């Protein structure tokens, strides 16, 4: 299969934030890795292309996971009765410390990369650990999957505990430069991203150094923001001159810009000031509802962020989120937004299924450019799904089937997956 | 395999509400369908029994689904942006009306029965529709699964809309008597349960008649209670003399007794008065967190119910809950209780994993007698699970593995399932 072809099947994609367009037995055209649109009848000029007919199967855009921790994957789903700071010190940091051992890292990252290849995700923004060698191995393995990613060597020069703390701000910055040098020109699909873990893990000097590096090298930044109340209070102590957690990032020049957008995971406790900072800098919020429920963090008011024009995508946040399955993340995103409306503020209407489908595909996809829908000119990321295990007593619309599969992720079987027109899993 | 044997594997079961006992490569003894306990070393007197060694697989008690609607199964996962009353009239009632057609009912209940046989559930309490013939077919098919159930022909003589309303209280009561007569002596594993849908669907005369019938025939009752705010307000209008929704059931003598316990699904809005009524009557609450989030109903304060000594089990509530997978129900139960704590009342601590495992097994199992754990004297309901698809980098404890599998239900593969010592699925 080269990168120009036609797929036929039950097609669904976001026309806008609030509207899903569907085609029953429609045609989806890919030319040189770029989508040329979906059609009821195949246009004349594409009739020479190879046609792959998927019959009754569904074809949806590939999904973007805006926030996932690769080294946490192999311990997902345990210790979930803890809250953030206890969970980090009890489970996460001791686990991440093991990635100084390359044999360990290779094997564990092999599991992560293989499962990422096999899930609904075609684009991901990934945390590694502070270890250069392990992070490079992670990038090597991700490059082989065909999934397009940003990957960060983590920076952390304080509060990491035994075996998981860089010696100083300079050492951390130097390691970052070494890492960038080692991978220069090495990948087609795998890009570096600067990754200060979060303010409690990074001294002021380190944060400032990363802000400077971002500007000098045109490098994007990812981090965490306002996930948990104890964390927010801690940041206020650590950066007393800041007016908010987001402002602390701003003081260190790490909030990015529209051209070089920063991703901030969580934003559960982001109020008006943080919203205006996120908006001003063109930052993306990686909404991680599964993680935020599991660690008893709370629920981020996504409706408010969307109304304010802030960019939002979804993150699985493995291992505080317990699965890389973006359908499950969609379900939990829907449930979280319904509970925010019911329990916190009835002026903040729940997200619709259309909106959550948009966030999982085009919302997060935008971080990668023209990605996440099947409009003309978008990069061709697609997943072909067999949902026939879910019996029904009547003909269901494509719209109903994609909603049903989100609520029953275990029964949605991936048959083929394409990234930029390349088949990466079947 | 007869009903006396020994299983070997990774065993986990509730010792109490707050404690899970585990055995790595332990022995689990079944004699004539009754559990004789779990052991590190196999006691002398059981060494003559056939031993089935499951190696590294997990063995847990079968789960009890205290609330599930069989006729809704084939449309699960759609229309989930609606709230209860709109969802009932738009999706549910028109679907249930189709069960007057026996060809339709047979086929749809076939799907339900087969998936019930293949899931973690070994005991279930099931709603049918108002149709006698279809409900008898459902019971026939459930009997064949080997799963032990209570099944209700639904009573509804008002507000059902076109094609889903019995003509009068007398007609509904007569149909109930006809149904009971038709199934008398017909089943070993399938029992009838009186099933007034909920007060908005049942006239005062019908409710009173069912209360009387319950007492005369020693029949249990199941219904819905305080699921949604609009529903609660409606019941107050319909039964103006009641002091609460639960009190309305009490006025009609349908709240049952310790010997003949009523199951009330939901109880999201049950306050002090309803709690005292539920407690007084020895009623069971079927907690349906997935459904309550999907229909934006809210979150039931399960910790309060447990502290008050009220009996609680879990229900999937298909199709407002979207799956019969009790592991997924456990995950959502945990997330719901964490959000109740975080967003509603920090005096109401989240449920622990131990507690939710208890509710899914022994909590609901108690409704069926000595069911739901592996202590000496309990009926032998067990599920054998292969969790090897979830890679790990280290030896995990049995306790960690059962938590992980609850957070990753799609990767927990059922290998064998036993009900009262009989293998019903492999």
PDB file of N, CA, C and O in Angstrom, chain A residues 19-57:
ATOM      1  N   UNK A  19     -20.151  19.332  15.450  1.00  0.00           N
ATOM      2  CA  UNK A  19     -20.826  18.560  14.406  1.00  0.00           C
ATOM      3  C   UNK A  19     -19.930  17.456  13.855  1.00  0.00           C
ATOM      4  O   UNK A  19     -18.791  17.698  13.478  1.00  0.00           O
ATOM      5  N   UNK A  20     -20.496  16.246  13.844  1.00  0.00           N
ATOM      6  CA  UNK A  20     -19.806  15.095  13.246  1.00  0.00           C
ATOM      7  C   UNK A  20     -20.458  14.806  11.897  1.00  0.00           C
ATOM      8  O   UNK A  20     -21.680  14.691  11.798  1.00  0.00           O
ATOM      9  N   UNK A  21     -19.640  14.705  10.862  1.00  0.00           N
ATOM     10  CA  UNK A  21     -20.132  14.339   9.532  1.00  0.00           C
ATOM     11  C   UNK A  21     -19.917  12.837   9.346  1.00  0.00           C
ATOM     12  O   UNK A  21     -18.875  12.310   9.741  1.00  0.00           O
ATOM     13  N   UNK A  22     -20.908  12.166   8.769  1.00  0.00           N
ATOM     14  CA  UNK A  22     -20.768  10.724   8.555  1.00  0.00           C
ATOM     15  C   UNK A  22     -21.133  10.347   7.126  1.00  0.00           C
ATOM     16  O   UNK A  22     -21.919  11.044   6.462  1.00  0.00           O
ATOM     17  N   UNK A  23     -20.559   9.252   6.664  1.00  0.00           N
ATOM     18  CA  UNK A  23     -20.889   8.669   5.368  1.00  0.00           C
ATOM     19  C   UNK A  23     -21.076   7.174   5.556  1.00  0.00           C
ATOM     20  O   UNK A  23     -20.166   6.502   6.043  1.00  0.00           O
ATOM     21  N   UNK A  24     -22.207   6.657   5.173  1.00  0.00           N
ATOM     22  CA  UNK A  24     -22.401   5.209   5.167  1.00  0.00           C
ATOM     23  C   UNK A  24     -21.868   4.671   3.843  1.00  0.00           C
ATOM     24  O   UNK A  24     -22.285   5.131   2.776  1.00  0.00           O
ATOM     25  N   UNK A  25     -20.947   3.732   3.901  1.00  0.00           N
ATOM     26  CA  UNK A  25     -20.300   3.199   2.692  1.00  0.00           C
ATOM     27  C   UNK A  25     -19.730   4.328   1.826  1.00  0.00           C
ATOM     28  O   UNK A  25     -19.868   4.322   0.600  1.00  0.00           O
ATOM     29  N   UNK A  26     -19.090   5.269   2.500  1.00  0.00           N
ATOM     30  CA  UNK A  26     -18.505   6.397   1.785  1.00  0.00           C
ATOM     31  C   UNK A  26     -17.069   6.115   1.337  1.00  0.00           C
ATOM     32  O   UNK A  26     -16.500   5.051   1.635  1.00  0.00           O
ATOM     33  N   UNK A  27     -16.514   7.061   0.615  1.00  0.00           N
ATOM     34  CA  UNK A  27     -15.145   6.951   0.100  1.00  0.00           C
ATOM     35  C   UNK A  27     -14.267   7.999   0.788  1.00  0.00           C
ATOM     36  O   UNK A  27     -14.677   9.155   0.930  1.00  0.00           O
ATOM     37  N   UNK A  28     -13.074   7.586   1.139  1.00  0.00           N
ATOM     38  CA  UNK A  28     -12.132   8.484   1.811  1.00  0.00           C
ATOM     39  C   UNK A  28     -10.835   8.437   1.009  1.00  0.00           C
ATOM     40  O   UNK A  28     -10.259   7.360   0.824  1.00  0.00           O
ATOM     41  N   UNK A  29     -10.403   9.597   0.549  1.00  0.00           N
ATOM     42  CA  UNK A  29      -9.282   9.629  -0.397  1.00  0.00           C
ATOM     43  C   UNK A  29      -8.014  10.139   0.274  1.00  0.00           C
ATOM     44  O   UNK A  29      -8.035  11.170   0.963  1.00  0.00           O
ATOM     45  N   UNK A  30      -6.922   9.408   0.043  1.00  0.00           N
ATOM     46  CA  UNK A  30      -5.596   9.810   0.520  1.00  0.00           C
ATOM     47  C   UNK A  30      -4.663   9.927  -0.679  1.00  0.00           C
ATOM     48  O   UNK A  30      -4.527   8.968  -1.456  1.00  0.00           O
ATOM     49  N   UNK A  31      -4.040  11.098  -0.849  1.00  0.00           N
ATOM     50  CA  UNK A  31      -3.047  11.278  -1.920  1.00  0.00           C
ATOM     51  C   UNK A  31      -1.753  11.779  -1.286  1.00  0.00           C
ATOM     52  O   UNK A  31      -1.746  12.829  -0.626  1.00  0.00           O
ATOM     53  N   UNK A  32      -0.708  11.000  -1.458  1.00  0.00           N
ATOM     54  CA  UNK A  32       0.600  11.343  -0.875  1.00  0.00           C
ATOM     55  C   UNK A  32       0.520  11.658   0.620  1.00  0.00           C
ATOM     56  O   UNK A  32       1.140  12.619   1.103  1.00  0.00           O
ATOM     57  N   UNK A  33      -0.283  10.876   1.327  1.00  0.00           N
ATOM     58  CA  UNK A  33      -0.363  11.045   2.778  1.00  0.00           C
ATOM     59  C   UNK A  33      -1.299  12.147   3.230  1.00  0.00           C
ATOM     60  O   UNK A  33      -1.457  12.374   4.436  1.00  0.00           O
ATOM     61  N   UNK A  34      -1.927  12.829   2.275  1.00  0.00           N
ATOM     62  CA  UNK A  34      -2.832  13.936   2.611  1.00  0.00           C
ATOM     63  C   UNK A  34      -4.273  13.543   2.257  1.00  0.00           C
ATOM     64  O   UNK A  34      -4.526  12.970   1.192  1.00  0.00           O
ATOM     65  N   UNK A  35      -5.200  13.861   3.153  1.00  0.00           N
ATOM     66  CA  UNK A  35      -6.606  13.551   2.917  1.00  0.00           C
ATOM     67  C   UNK A  35      -7.175  14.513   1.877  1.00  0.00           C
ATOM     68  O   UNK A  35      -6.943  15.719   1.938  1.00  0.00           O
ATOM     69  N   UNK A  36      -7.910  13.952   0.926  1.00  0.00           N
ATOM     70  CA  UNK A  36      -8.559  14.794  -0.093  1.00  0.00           C
ATOM     71  C   UNK A  36     -10.057  14.910   0.165  1.00  0.00           C
ATOM     72  O   UNK A  36     -10.797  15.411  -0.681  1.00  0.00           O
ATOM     73  N   UNK A  37     -10.495  14.396   1.305  1.00  0.00           N
ATOM     74  CA  UNK A  37     -11.908  14.508   1.664  1.00  0.00           C
ATOM     75  C   UNK A  37     -12.630  13.176   1.620  1.00  0.00           C
ATOM     76  O   UNK A  37     -12.070  12.160   1.193  1.00  0.00           O
ATOM     77  N   UNK A  38     -13.873  13.227   2.079  1.00  0.00           N
ATOM     78  CA  UNK A  38     -14.747  12.044   2.076  1.00  0.00           C
ATOM     79  C   UNK A  38     -15.901  12.312   1.116  1.00  0.00           C
ATOM     80  O   UNK A  38     -16.326  13.463   0.963  1.00  0.00           O
ATOM     81  N   UNK A  39     -16.397  11.258   0.482  1.00  0.00           N
ATOM     82  CA  UNK A  39     -17.376  11.422  -0.593  1.00  0.00           C
ATOM     83  C   UNK A  39     -18.403  10.300  -0.588  1.00  0.00           C
ATOM     84  O   UNK A  39     -18.078   9.155  -0.268  1.00  0.00           O
ATOM     85  N   UNK A  40     -19.615  10.638  -1.003  1.00  0.00           N
ATOM     86  CA  UNK A  40     -20.650   9.631  -1.215  1.00  0.00           C
ATOM     87  C   UNK A  40     -20.366   8.860  -2.505  1.00  0.00           C
ATOM     88  O   UNK A  40     -20.470   7.634  -2.545  1.00  0.00           O
ATOM     89  N   UNK A  41     -20.019   9.603  -3.547  1.00  0.00           N
ATOM     90  CA  UNK A  41     -19.596   8.994  -4.817  1.00  0.00           C
ATOM     91  C   UNK A  41     -18.120   9.350  -5.009  1.00  0.00           C
ATOM     92  O   UNK A  41     -17.728  10.490  -4.766  1.00  0.00           O
ATOM     93  N   UNK A  42     -17.342   8.411  -5.481  1.00  0.00           N
ATOM     94  CA  UNK A  42     -15.914   8.679  -5.663  1.00  0.00           C
ATOM     95  C   UNK A  42     -15.708   9.606  -6.868  1.00  0.00           C
ATOM     96  O   UNK A  42     -16.109   9.276  -7.986  1.00  0.00           O
ATOM     97  N   UNK A  43     -15.091  10.772  -6.654  1.00  0.00           N
ATOM     98  CA  UNK A  43     -14.865  11.688  -7.788  1.00  0.00           C
ATOM     99  C   UNK A  43     -14.006  11.043  -8.874  1.00  0.00           C
ATOM    100  O   UNK A  43     -13.106  10.238  -8.581  1.00  0.00           O
ATOM    101  N   UNK A  44     -14.305  11.431 -10.094  1.00  0.00           N
ATOM    102  CA  UNK A  44     -13.643  10.909 -11.299  1.00  0.00           C
ATOM    103  C   UNK A  44     -12.112  10.839 -11.153  1.00  0.00           C
ATOM    104  O   UNK A  44     -11.507   9.812 -11.450  1.00  0.00           O
ATOM    105  N   UNK A  45     -11.512  11.928 -10.658  1.00  0.00           N
ATOM    106  CA  UNK A  45     -10.036  11.995 -10.667  1.00  0.00           C
ATOM    107  C   UNK A  45      -9.356  11.003  -9.724  1.00  0.00           C
ATOM    108  O   UNK A  45      -8.153  10.797  -9.816  1.00  0.00           O
ATOM    109  N   UNK A  46     -10.148  10.379  -8.824  1.00  0.00           N
ATOM    110  CA  UNK A  46      -9.533   9.419  -7.891  1.00  0.00           C
ATOM    111  C   UNK A  46      -9.849   7.976  -8.251  1.00  0.00           C
ATOM    112  O   UNK A  46      -9.490   7.063  -7.528  1.00  0.00           O
ATOM    113  N   UNK A  47     -10.507   7.779  -9.393  1.00  0.00           N
ATOM    114  CA  UNK A  47     -10.946   6.411  -9.713  1.00  0.00           C
ATOM    115  C   UNK A  47      -9.799   5.502 -10.115  1.00  0.00           C
ATOM    116  O   UNK A  47      -9.944   4.284 -10.123  1.00  0.00           O
ATOM    117  N   UNK A  48      -8.658   6.088 -10.428  1.00  0.00           N
ATOM    118  CA  UNK A  48      -7.485   5.269 -10.760  1.00  0.00           C
ATOM    119  C   UNK A  48      -6.735   4.754  -9.535  1.00  0.00           C
ATOM    120  O   UNK A  48      -5.882   3.878  -9.626  1.00  0.00           O
ATOM    121  N   UNK A  49      -7.059   5.294  -8.366  1.00  0.00           N
ATOM    122  CA  UNK A  49      -6.335   4.881  -7.150  1.00  0.00           C
ATOM    123  C   UNK A  49      -6.811   3.515  -6.660  1.00  0.00           C
ATOM    124  O   UNK A  49      -7.951   3.125  -6.885  1.00  0.00           O
ATOM    125  N   UNK A  50      -5.920   2.816  -5.985  1.00  0.00           N
ATOM    126  CA  UNK A  50      -6.289   1.531  -5.386  1.00  0.00           C
ATOM    127  C   UNK A  50      -7.390   1.751  -4.341  1.00  0.00           C
ATOM    128  O   UNK A  50      -7.273   2.647  -3.501  1.00  0.00           O
ATOM    129  N   UNK A  51      -8.416   0.920  -4.419  1.00  0.00           N
ATOM    130  CA  UNK A  51      -9.535   1.037  -3.475  1.00  0.00           C
ATOM    131  C   UNK A  51      -9.491  -0.118  -2.475  1.00  0.00           C
ATOM    132  O   UNK A  51      -9.400  -1.281  -2.867  1.00  0.00           O
ATOM    133  N   UNK A  52      -9.569   0.200  -1.200  1.00  0.00           N
ATOM    134  CA  UNK A  52      -9.665  -0.818  -0.148  1.00  0.00           C
ATOM    135  C   UNK A  52     -11.048  -0.721   0.466  1.00  0.00           C
ATOM    136  O   UNK A  52     -11.375   0.301   1.079  1.00  0.00           O
ATOM    137  N   UNK A  53     -11.844  -1.751   0.269  1.00  0.00           N
ATOM    138  CA  UNK A  53     -13.229  -1.701   0.731  1.00  0.00           C
ATOM    139  C   UNK A  53     -13.349  -2.392   2.089  1.00  0.00           C
ATOM    140  O   UNK A  53     -13.180  -3.606   2.194  1.00  0.00           O
ATOM    141  N   UNK A  54     -13.655  -1.618   3.127  1.00  0.00           N
ATOM    142  CA  UNK A  54     -13.793  -2.170   4.476  1.00  0.00           C
ATOM    143  C   UNK A  54     -15.230  -2.549   4.820  1.00  0.00           C
ATOM    144  O   UNK A  54     -15.533  -2.817   5.986  1.00  0.00           O
ATOM    145  N   UNK A  55     -16.123  -2.532   3.830  1.00  0.00           N
ATOM    146  CA  UNK A  55     -17.489  -3.006   4.053  1.00  0.00           C
ATOM    147  C   UNK A  55     -18.189  -2.231   5.153  1.00  0.00           C
ATOM    148  O   UNK A  55     -18.274  -1.012   5.107  1.00  0.00           O
ATOM    149  N   UNK A  56     -18.654  -2.964   6.170  1.00  0.00           N
ATOM    150  CA  UNK A  56     -19.437  -2.355   7.251  1.00  0.00           C
ATOM    151  C   UNK A  56     -18.563  -1.768   8.360  1.00  0.00           C
ATOM    152  O   UNK A  56     -19.079  -1.279   9.360  1.00  0.00           O
ATOM    153  N   UNK A  57     -17.272  -1.816   8.187  1.00  0.00           N
ATOM    154  CA  UNK A  57     -16.416  -1.302   9.265  1.00  0.00           C
ATOM    155  C   UNK A  57     -16.428   0.222   9.330  1.00  0.00           C
ATOM    156  O   UNK A  57     -16.780   0.884   8.371  1.00  0.00           O
TER     157      UNK A  57
END
